[in-house]
Coordinates of C-alpha atoms and ligand atoms in Angstrom, one line a residue:
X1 CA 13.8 1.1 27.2
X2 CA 17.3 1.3 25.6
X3 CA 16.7 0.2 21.8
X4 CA 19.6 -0.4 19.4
X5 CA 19.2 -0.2 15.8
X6 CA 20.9 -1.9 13.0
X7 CA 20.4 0.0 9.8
X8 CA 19.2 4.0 9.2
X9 CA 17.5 3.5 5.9
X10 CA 13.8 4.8 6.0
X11 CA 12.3 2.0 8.4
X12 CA 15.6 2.0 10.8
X13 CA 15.7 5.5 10.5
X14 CA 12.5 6.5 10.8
X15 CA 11.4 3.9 13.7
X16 CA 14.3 4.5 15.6
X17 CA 13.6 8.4 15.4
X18 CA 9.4 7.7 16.5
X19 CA 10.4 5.4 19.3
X20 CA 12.7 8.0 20.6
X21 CA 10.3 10.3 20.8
X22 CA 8.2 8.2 23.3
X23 CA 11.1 8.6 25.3
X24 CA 13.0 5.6 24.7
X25 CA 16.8 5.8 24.4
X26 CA 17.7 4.7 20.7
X27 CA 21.2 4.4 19.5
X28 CA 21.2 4.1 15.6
X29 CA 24.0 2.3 14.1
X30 CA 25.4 1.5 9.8
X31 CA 28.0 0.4 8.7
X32 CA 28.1 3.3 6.2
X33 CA 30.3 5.4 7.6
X34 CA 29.3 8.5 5.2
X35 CA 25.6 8.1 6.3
X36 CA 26.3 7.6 10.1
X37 CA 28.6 11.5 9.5
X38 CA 25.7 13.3 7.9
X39 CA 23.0 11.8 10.4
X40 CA 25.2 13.1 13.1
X41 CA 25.3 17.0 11.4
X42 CA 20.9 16.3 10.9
X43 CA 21.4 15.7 7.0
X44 CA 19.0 13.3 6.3
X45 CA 19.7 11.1 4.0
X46 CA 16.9 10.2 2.6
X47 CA 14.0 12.9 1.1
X48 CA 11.2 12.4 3.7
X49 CA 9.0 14.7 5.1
X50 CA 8.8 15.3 8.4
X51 CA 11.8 13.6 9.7
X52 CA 14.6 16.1 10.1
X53 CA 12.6 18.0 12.4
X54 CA 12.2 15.1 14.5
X55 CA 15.8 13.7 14.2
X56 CA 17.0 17.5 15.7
X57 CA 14.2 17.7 18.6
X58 CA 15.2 13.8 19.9
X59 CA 19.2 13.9 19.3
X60 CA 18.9 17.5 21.6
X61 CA 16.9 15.7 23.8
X62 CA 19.5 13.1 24.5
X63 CA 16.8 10.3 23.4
X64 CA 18.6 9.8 20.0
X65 CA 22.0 9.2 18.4
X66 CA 24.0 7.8 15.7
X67 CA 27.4 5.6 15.7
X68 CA 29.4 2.9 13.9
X69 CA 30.2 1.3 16.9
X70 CA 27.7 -1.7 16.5
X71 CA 29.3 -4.0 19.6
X72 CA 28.4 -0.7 22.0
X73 CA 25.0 -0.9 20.3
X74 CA 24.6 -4.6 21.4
X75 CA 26.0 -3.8 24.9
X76 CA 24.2 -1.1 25.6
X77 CA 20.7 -2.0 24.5
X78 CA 17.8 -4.0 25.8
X79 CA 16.2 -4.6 22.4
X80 CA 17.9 -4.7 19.0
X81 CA 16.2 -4.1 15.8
X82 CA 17.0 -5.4 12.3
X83 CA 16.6 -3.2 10.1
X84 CA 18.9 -3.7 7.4
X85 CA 18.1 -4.3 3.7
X86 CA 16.6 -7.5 1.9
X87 CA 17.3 -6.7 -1.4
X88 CA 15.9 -8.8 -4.4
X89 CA 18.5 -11.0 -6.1
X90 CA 19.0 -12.1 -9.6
X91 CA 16.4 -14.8 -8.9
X92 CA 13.9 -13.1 -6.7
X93 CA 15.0 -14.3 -3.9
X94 CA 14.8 -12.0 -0.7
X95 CA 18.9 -11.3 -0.2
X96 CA 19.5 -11.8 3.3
X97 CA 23.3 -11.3 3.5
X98 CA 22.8 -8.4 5.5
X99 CA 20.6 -9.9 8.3
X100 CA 22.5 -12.7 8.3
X101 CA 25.8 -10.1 8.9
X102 CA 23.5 -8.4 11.5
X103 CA 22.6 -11.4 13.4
X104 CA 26.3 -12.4 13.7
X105 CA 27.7 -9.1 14.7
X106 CA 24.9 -9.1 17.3
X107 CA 25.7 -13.1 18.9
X108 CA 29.6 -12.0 18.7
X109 CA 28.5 -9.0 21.4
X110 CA 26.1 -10.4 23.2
X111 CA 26.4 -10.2 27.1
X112 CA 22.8 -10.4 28.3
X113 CA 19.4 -11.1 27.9
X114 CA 18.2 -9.3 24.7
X115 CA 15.2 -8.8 22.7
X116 CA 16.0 -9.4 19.0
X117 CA 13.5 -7.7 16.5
X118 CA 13.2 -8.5 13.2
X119 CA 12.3 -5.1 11.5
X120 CA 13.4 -6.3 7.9
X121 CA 10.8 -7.5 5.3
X122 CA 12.4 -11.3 5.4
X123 CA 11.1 -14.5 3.9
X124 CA 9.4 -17.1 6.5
X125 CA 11.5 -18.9 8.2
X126 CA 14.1 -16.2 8.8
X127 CA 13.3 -15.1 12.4
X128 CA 14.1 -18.8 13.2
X129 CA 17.1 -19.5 11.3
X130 CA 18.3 -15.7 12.7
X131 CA 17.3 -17.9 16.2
X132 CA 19.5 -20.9 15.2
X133 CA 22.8 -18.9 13.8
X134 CA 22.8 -16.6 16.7
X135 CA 22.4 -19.7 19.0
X136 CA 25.2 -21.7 17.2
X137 CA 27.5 -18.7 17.1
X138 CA 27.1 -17.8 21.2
X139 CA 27.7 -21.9 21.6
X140 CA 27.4 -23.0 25.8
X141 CA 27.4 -19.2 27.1
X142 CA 25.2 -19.2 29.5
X143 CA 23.0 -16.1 27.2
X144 CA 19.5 -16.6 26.7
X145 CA 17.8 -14.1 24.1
X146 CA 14.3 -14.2 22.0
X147 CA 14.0 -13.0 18.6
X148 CA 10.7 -11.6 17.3
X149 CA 9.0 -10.5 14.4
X150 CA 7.6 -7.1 13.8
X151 CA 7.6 -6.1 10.5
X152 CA 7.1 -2.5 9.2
X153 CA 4.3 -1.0 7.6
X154 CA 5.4 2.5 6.5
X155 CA 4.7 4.3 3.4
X156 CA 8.1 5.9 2.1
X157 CA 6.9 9.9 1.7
X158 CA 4.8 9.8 4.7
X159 CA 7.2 7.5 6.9
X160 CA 7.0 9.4 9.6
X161 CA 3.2 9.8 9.9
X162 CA 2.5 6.3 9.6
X163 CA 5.1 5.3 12.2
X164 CA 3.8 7.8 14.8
X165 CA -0.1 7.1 13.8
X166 CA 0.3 2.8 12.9
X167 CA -2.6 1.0 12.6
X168 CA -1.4 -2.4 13.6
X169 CA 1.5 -3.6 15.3
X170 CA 1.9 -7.4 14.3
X171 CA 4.4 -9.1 16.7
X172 CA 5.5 -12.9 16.1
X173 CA 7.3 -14.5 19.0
X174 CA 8.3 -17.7 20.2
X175 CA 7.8 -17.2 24.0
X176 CA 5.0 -15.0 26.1
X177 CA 8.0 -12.8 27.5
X178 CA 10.0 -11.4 24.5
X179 CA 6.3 -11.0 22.9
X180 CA 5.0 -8.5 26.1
X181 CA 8.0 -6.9 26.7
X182 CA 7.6 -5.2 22.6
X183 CA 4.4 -5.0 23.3
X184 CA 4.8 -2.4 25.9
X185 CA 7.3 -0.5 23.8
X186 CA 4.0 0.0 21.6
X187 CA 1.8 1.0 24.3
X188 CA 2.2 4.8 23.7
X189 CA 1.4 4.1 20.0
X190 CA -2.2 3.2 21.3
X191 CA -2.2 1.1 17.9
X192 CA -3.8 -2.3 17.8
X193 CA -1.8 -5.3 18.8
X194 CA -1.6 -8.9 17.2
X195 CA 0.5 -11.2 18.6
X196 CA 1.6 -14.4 16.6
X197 CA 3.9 -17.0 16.2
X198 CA 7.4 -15.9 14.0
X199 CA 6.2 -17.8 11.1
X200 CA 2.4 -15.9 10.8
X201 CA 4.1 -12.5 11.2
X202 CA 6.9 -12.6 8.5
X203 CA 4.1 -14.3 6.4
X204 CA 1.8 -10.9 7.0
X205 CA 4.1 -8.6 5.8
X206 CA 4.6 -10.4 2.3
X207 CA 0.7 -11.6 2.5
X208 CA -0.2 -7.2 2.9
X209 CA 2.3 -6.3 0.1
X210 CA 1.1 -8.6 -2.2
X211 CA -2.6 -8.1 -1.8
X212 CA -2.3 -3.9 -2.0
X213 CA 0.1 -4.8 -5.2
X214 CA -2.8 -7.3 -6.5
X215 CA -5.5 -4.4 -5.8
X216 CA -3.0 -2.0 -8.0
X217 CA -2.9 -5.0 -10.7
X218 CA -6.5 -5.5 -10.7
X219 CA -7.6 -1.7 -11.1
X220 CA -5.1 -1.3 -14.0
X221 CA -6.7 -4.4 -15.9
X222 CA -10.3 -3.0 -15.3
X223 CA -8.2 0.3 -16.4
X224 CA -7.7 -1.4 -19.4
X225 CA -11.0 -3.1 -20.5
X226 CA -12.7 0.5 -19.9
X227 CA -10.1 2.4 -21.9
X228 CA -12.1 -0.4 -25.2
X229 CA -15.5 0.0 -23.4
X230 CA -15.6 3.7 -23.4
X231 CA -15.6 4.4 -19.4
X232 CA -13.9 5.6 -17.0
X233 CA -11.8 4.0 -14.3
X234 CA -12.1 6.9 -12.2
X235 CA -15.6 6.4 -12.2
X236 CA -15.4 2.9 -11.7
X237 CA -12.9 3.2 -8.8
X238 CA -15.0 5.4 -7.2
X239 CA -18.1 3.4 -7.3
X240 CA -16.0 0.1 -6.3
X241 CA -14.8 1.6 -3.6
X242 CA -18.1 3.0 -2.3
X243 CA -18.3 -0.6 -0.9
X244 CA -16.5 -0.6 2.4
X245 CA -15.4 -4.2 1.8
X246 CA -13.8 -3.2 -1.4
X247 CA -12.5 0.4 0.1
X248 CA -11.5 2.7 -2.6
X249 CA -7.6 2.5 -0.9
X250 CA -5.2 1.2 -3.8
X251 CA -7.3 1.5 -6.6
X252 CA -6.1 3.9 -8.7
X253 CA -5.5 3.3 -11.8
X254 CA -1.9 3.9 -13.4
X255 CA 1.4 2.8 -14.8
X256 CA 1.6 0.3 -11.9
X257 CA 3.6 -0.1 -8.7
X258 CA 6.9 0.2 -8.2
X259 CA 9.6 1.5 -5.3
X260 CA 11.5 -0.4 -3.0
X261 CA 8.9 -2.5 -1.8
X262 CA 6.1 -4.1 -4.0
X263 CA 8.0 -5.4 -6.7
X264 CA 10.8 -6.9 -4.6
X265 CA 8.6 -8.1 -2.2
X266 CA 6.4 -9.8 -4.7
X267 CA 9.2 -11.4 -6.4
X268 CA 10.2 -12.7 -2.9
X269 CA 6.8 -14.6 -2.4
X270 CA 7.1 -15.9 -5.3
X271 CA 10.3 -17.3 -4.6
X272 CA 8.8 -18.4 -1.4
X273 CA 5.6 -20.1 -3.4
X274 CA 8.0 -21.9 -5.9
X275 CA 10.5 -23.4 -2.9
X276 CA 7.7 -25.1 -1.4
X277 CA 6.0 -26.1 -5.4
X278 CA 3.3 -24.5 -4.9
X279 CA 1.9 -22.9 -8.0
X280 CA 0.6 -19.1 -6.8
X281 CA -1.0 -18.1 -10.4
X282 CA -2.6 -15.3 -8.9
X283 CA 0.6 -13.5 -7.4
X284 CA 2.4 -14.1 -11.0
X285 CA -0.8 -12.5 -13.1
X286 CA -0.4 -9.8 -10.5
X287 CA 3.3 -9.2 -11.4
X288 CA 3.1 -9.8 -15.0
X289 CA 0.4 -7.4 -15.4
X290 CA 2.2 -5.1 -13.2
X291 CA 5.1 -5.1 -15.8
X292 CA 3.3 -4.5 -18.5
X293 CA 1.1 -1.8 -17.6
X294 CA 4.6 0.2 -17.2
X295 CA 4.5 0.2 -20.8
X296 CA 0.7 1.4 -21.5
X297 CA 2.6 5.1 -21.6
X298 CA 4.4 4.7 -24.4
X299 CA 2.0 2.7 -26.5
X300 CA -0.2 5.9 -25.9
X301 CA 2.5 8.0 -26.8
X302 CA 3.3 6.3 -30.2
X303 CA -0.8 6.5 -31.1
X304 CA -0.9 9.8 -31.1
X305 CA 2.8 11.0 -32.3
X306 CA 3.5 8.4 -34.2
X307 CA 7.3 7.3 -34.5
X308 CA 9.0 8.6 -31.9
X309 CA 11.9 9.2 -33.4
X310 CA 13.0 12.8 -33.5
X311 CA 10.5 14.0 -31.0
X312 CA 10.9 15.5 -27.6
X313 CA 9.4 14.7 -24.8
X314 CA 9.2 16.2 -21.7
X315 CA 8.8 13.5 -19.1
X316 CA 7.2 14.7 -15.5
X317 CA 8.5 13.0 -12.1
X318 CA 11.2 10.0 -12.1
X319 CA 10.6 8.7 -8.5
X320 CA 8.3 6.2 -7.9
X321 CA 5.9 8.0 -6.4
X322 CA 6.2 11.4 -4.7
X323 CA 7.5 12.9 -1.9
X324 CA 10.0 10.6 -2.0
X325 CA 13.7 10.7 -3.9
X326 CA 13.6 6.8 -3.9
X327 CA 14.0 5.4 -7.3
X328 CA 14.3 1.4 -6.5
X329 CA 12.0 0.3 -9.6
X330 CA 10.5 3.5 -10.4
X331 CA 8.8 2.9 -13.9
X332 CA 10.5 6.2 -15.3
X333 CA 13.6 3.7 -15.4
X334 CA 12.0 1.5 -17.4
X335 CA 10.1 4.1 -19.7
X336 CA 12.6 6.7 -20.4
X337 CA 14.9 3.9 -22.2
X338 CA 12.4 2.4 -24.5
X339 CA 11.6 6.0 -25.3
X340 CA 15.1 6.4 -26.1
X341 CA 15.5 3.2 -28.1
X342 CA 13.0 5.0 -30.0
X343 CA 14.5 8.0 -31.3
X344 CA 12.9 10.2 -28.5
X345 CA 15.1 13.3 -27.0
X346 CA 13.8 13.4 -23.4
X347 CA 13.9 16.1 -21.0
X348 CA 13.1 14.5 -17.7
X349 CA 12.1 16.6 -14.7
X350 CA 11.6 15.9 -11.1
X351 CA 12.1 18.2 -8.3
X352 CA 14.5 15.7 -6.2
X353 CA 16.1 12.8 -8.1
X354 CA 17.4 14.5 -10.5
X355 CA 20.9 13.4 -9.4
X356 CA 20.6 10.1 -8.9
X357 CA 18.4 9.6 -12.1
X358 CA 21.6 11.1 -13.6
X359 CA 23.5 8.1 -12.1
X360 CA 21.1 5.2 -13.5
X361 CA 19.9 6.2 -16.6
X362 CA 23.1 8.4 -18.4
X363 CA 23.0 11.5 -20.5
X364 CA 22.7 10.2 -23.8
X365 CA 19.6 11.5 -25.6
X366 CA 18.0 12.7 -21.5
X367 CA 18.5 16.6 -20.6
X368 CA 17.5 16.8 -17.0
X369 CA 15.4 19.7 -15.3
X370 CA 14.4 21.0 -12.3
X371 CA 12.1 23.4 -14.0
X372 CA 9.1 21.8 -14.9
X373 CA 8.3 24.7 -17.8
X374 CA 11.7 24.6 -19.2
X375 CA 11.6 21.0 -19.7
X376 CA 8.5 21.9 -21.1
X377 CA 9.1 24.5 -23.1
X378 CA 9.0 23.5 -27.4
X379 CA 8.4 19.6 -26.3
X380 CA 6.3 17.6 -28.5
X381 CA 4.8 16.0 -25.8
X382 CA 4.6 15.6 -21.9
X383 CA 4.3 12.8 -20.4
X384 CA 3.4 12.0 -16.8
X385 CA 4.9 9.8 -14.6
X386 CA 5.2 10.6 -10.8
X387 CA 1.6 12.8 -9.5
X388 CA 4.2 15.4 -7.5
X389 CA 2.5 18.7 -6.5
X390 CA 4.6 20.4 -9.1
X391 CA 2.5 18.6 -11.5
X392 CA -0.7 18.6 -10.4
X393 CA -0.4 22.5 -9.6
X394 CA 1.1 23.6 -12.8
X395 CA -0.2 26.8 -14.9
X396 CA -1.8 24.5 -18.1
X397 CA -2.4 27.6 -19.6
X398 CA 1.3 28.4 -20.1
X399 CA 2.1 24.9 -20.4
X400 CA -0.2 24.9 -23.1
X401 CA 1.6 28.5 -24.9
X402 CA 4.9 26.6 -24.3
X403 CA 4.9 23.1 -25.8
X404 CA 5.4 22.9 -29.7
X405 CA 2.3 20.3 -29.8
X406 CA -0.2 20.4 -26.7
X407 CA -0.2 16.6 -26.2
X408 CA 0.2 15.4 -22.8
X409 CA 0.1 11.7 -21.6
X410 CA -0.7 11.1 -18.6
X411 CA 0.3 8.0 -16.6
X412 CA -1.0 9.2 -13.2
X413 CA -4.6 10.4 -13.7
X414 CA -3.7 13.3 -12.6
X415 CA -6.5 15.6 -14.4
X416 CA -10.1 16.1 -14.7
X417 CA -11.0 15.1 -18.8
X418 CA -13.4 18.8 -19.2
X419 CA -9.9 20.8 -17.9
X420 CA -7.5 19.2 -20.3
X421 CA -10.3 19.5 -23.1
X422 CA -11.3 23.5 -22.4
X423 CA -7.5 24.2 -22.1
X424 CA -6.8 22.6 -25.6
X425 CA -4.9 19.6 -24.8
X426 CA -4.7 16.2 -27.0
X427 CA -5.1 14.2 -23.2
X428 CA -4.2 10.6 -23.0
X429 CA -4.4 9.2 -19.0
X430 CA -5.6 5.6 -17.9
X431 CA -8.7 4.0 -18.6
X432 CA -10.3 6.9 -19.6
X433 CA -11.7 8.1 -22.6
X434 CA -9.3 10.1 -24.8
X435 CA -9.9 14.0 -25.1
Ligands
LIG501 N1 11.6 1.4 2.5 C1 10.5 1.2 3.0 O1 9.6 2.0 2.9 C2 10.2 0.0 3.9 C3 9.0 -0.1 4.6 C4 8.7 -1.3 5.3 C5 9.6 -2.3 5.3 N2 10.8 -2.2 4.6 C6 11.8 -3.3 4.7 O2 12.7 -2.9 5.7 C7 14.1 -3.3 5.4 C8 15.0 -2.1 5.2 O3 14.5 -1.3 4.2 P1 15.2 0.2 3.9 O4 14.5 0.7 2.7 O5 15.2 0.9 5.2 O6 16.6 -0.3 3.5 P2 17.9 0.5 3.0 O7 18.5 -0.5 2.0 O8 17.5 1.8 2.5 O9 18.8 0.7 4.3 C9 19.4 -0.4 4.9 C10 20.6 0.1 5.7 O10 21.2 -0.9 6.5 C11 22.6 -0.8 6.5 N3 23.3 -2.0 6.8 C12 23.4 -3.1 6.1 N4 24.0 -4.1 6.7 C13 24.3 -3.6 8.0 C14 24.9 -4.1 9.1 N5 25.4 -5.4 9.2 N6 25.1 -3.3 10.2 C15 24.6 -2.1 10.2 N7 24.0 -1.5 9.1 C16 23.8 -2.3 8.0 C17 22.9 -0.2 5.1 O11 24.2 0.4 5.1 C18 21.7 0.7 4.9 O12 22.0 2.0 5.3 C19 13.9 -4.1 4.1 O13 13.7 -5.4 4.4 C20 12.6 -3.5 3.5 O14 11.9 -4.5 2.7 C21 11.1 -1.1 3.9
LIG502 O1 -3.8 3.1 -5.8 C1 -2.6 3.0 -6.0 C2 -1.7 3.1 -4.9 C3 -0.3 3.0 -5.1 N1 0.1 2.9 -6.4 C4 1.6 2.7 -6.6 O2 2.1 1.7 -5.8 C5 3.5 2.0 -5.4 C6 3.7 1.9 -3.9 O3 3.0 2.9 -3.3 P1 2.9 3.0 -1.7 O4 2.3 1.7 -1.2 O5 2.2 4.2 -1.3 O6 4.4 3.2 -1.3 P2 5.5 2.3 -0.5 O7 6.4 3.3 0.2 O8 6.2 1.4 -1.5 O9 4.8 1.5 0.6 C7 4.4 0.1 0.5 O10 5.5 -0.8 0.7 C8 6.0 -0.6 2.1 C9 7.3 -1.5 2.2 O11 7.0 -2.8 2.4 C10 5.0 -1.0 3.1 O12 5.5 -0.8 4.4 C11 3.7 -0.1 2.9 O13 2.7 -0.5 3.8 C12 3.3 -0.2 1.4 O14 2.2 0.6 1.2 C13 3.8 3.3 -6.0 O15 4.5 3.2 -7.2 C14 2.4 3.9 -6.3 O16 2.4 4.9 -7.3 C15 -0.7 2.8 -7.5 O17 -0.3 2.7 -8.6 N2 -2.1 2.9 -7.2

């Protein structure tokens, strides 16, 4: 099949790149000009494992390429994906400016039958009104097209695994045809197939999100109550999950969820909930406690320094999560400025973001570090954010030499409570009792 694609962030990029490598011919288009050069010369422009590798092998096997030209894109392919960004606006609302630009680049071009996939994470109701505007805009040419929905479940920091290895292909369509011809483009995925109407597939995507985000909410709060009861969440996570209708997937306990998904997608169903006055308690408990577990870290911080002012601390991993230099609503860019507010010099480390963390947050009273035991070295505390490798691997006996006060908070849970105690730490983490 000759697929077009309209976007190269991660699920453009990264989908485009997998289906290629079933042999597919994939054209990948942007309008950024600067990205579109550096894909071309295999810099990726986005931190994610894997994927460079398979960029190089597909490009040199003529299954891959990159362009600007978006009307040869349309032309020259069978199906189009969407897979531009829906970012959230000033009132939550999913912004689809850019689909809306896709889908009329695409009606302006189109020649033949096509396939129309709608890759994007887009509120219900989208595929259809993406039907109706590219309908309106093609007027009495004799064109017929279908649009589906297939949204994408990938994890940024292991895009490429969960692509190649999904567990579920959901594909909405409004007629048998468009729905079996993507069907077949996932046969060598041997994944399993659910075929729906446009309106139950976009409704998935947001319905998936918002459960593993609720799961994330949920754990936290039972964080929480066992941080006053004297357990540990760990514990509690462990024997929850033991239940395989519970499943121990998203429940560990933390300073909540954030990247470029949950809380925008969240946010969006919300939006959704409200336009239709229906009062979804549930999803706004899940956000609000989402928000305020972000600031559990420095609460912990201030019980065992005290004011914050005049202290240093050395603050591990700005991304969201690792393995990923994505900081769309990482909680380090809510932290770091409160500590700030605060008095705090921080020294923030993270082995990829650094330069774009630069960008966002500023220079004033932040040192930035690639060197985990430099930003270490005479801090007053450390504090935890992002569970990189760097992190979970570092020597705790040096750390321990190096800092001016062996205190460590730690939003991620990253260590067992007898290590930190025989190594001599003061250890804070999550719903766990304090060492
Ligand atoms: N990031 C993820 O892990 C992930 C996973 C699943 C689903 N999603 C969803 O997929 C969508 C894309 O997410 P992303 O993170 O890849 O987005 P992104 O913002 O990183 O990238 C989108 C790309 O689309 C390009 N673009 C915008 N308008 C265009 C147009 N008219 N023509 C060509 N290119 C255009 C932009 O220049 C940009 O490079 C979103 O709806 C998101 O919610 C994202
Ligand atoms: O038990 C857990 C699991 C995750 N997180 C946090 O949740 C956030 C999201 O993590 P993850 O889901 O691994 O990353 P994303 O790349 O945002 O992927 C989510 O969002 C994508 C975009 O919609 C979906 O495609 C994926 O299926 C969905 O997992 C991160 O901040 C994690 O630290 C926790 O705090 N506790």
């Amino acid at each position: 099949m000759k697929i077009g694609v309209i976007g190269t962030g991660y699920v453009g990029l990264v989908s485009g790149t997998c289906f290629s490598d079933f042999g597919n011919r994939v054209i990948c288009c942007d309008i950024d000009e600067g990205k579109i050069e550096r894909l071309k010369q295999y810099d990726i422009p986005i931190y994610e494992p894997g994927l460079e590798p398979l960029v190089r092998k597909n490009v040199e096997r003529g299954n891959l390429s990159f362009t600007t030209d978006i009307p040869q894109v349309v032309r020259e392919s069978d199906i189009i994906f969407i897979a531009v960004g829906t970012p959230m606006s000033p009132t939550g609302e999913a912004d689809l400016s850019y689909v809306k630009s896709a889908a009329a680049m695409i009606a302006d071009h189109l020649e033949s039958y096509k396939v129309i996939v709608v890759k994007s994470t887009v509120p219900v109701g989208t595929g259809r009104m993406v039907q109706r505007m590219i309908q309106e805009r093609i007027g009495n040419k004799e064109i017929s097209f279908d649009v589906v929905s297939n949204p994408e479940f990938l994890r940024e920091g292991s895009a490429v695994y969960d692509c190649m290895n999904m567990e579920r292909a959901i594909i909405g369509s409004t007629g048998d045809q468009a729905a079996s011809i993507i069907k077949e483009l996932h046969a060598p995925f041997e994944t399993r197939v659910l075929v729906t109407d446009l309106e139950s597939a976009e409704m998935i995507k947001y319905a998936a999100n918002a459960f593993l985000a609720a799961k994330i909410s949920f754990i936290n709060s039972i964080a929480n109550l066992c941080e006053r009861f004297g357990a540990d969440v760990t514990d509690v996570s462990e024997g929850m999950g033991l239940d395989s209708r519970i499943s121990g997937k998203f429940l560990q306990a933390g300073i909540g969820y954030g990247g470029s998904c949950f809380p925008k997608d969240t946010e969006a169903l919300r939006h959704m909930s409200r336009s239709v006055d229906y009062d979804f308690s549930m999803l706004d408990a899940v956000i609000d406690t989402n928000a305020a577990q972000r600031m559990t870290v420095v609460r912990k911080a201030q019980d065992v320094l005290g004011n914050l002012s005049g202290k240093t601390i050395a603050v591990l991993g700005l991304t969201f999560k690792p393995n990923t230099d994505d900081l769309r609503y990482a909680p380090s860019l809510d932290v770091i400025p409160v500590l700030v507010s605060q008095g705090a010099a921080v020294r923030a480390f993270d082995p990829v973001a650094l330069a774009e963390a630069r960008k966002i947050l500023g220079q004033e009273s932040i040192s930035y570090y690639d060197d985990l035991y430099l930003a270490l070295d005479g801090a007053d505390a450390c504090m935890i954010l992002t569970e990189w490798d760097e992190v979970l691997h570092m020597d705790l006996t040096r750390v321990q030499k190096l800092m001016s006060e062996p205190v460590v908070i730690d939003g991620r849970n990253c260590f067992p409570l007898d290590l930190m105690r025989a190594k001599g730490f003061r250890y804070a983490s999550v719903g766990r009792p304090e060492v």
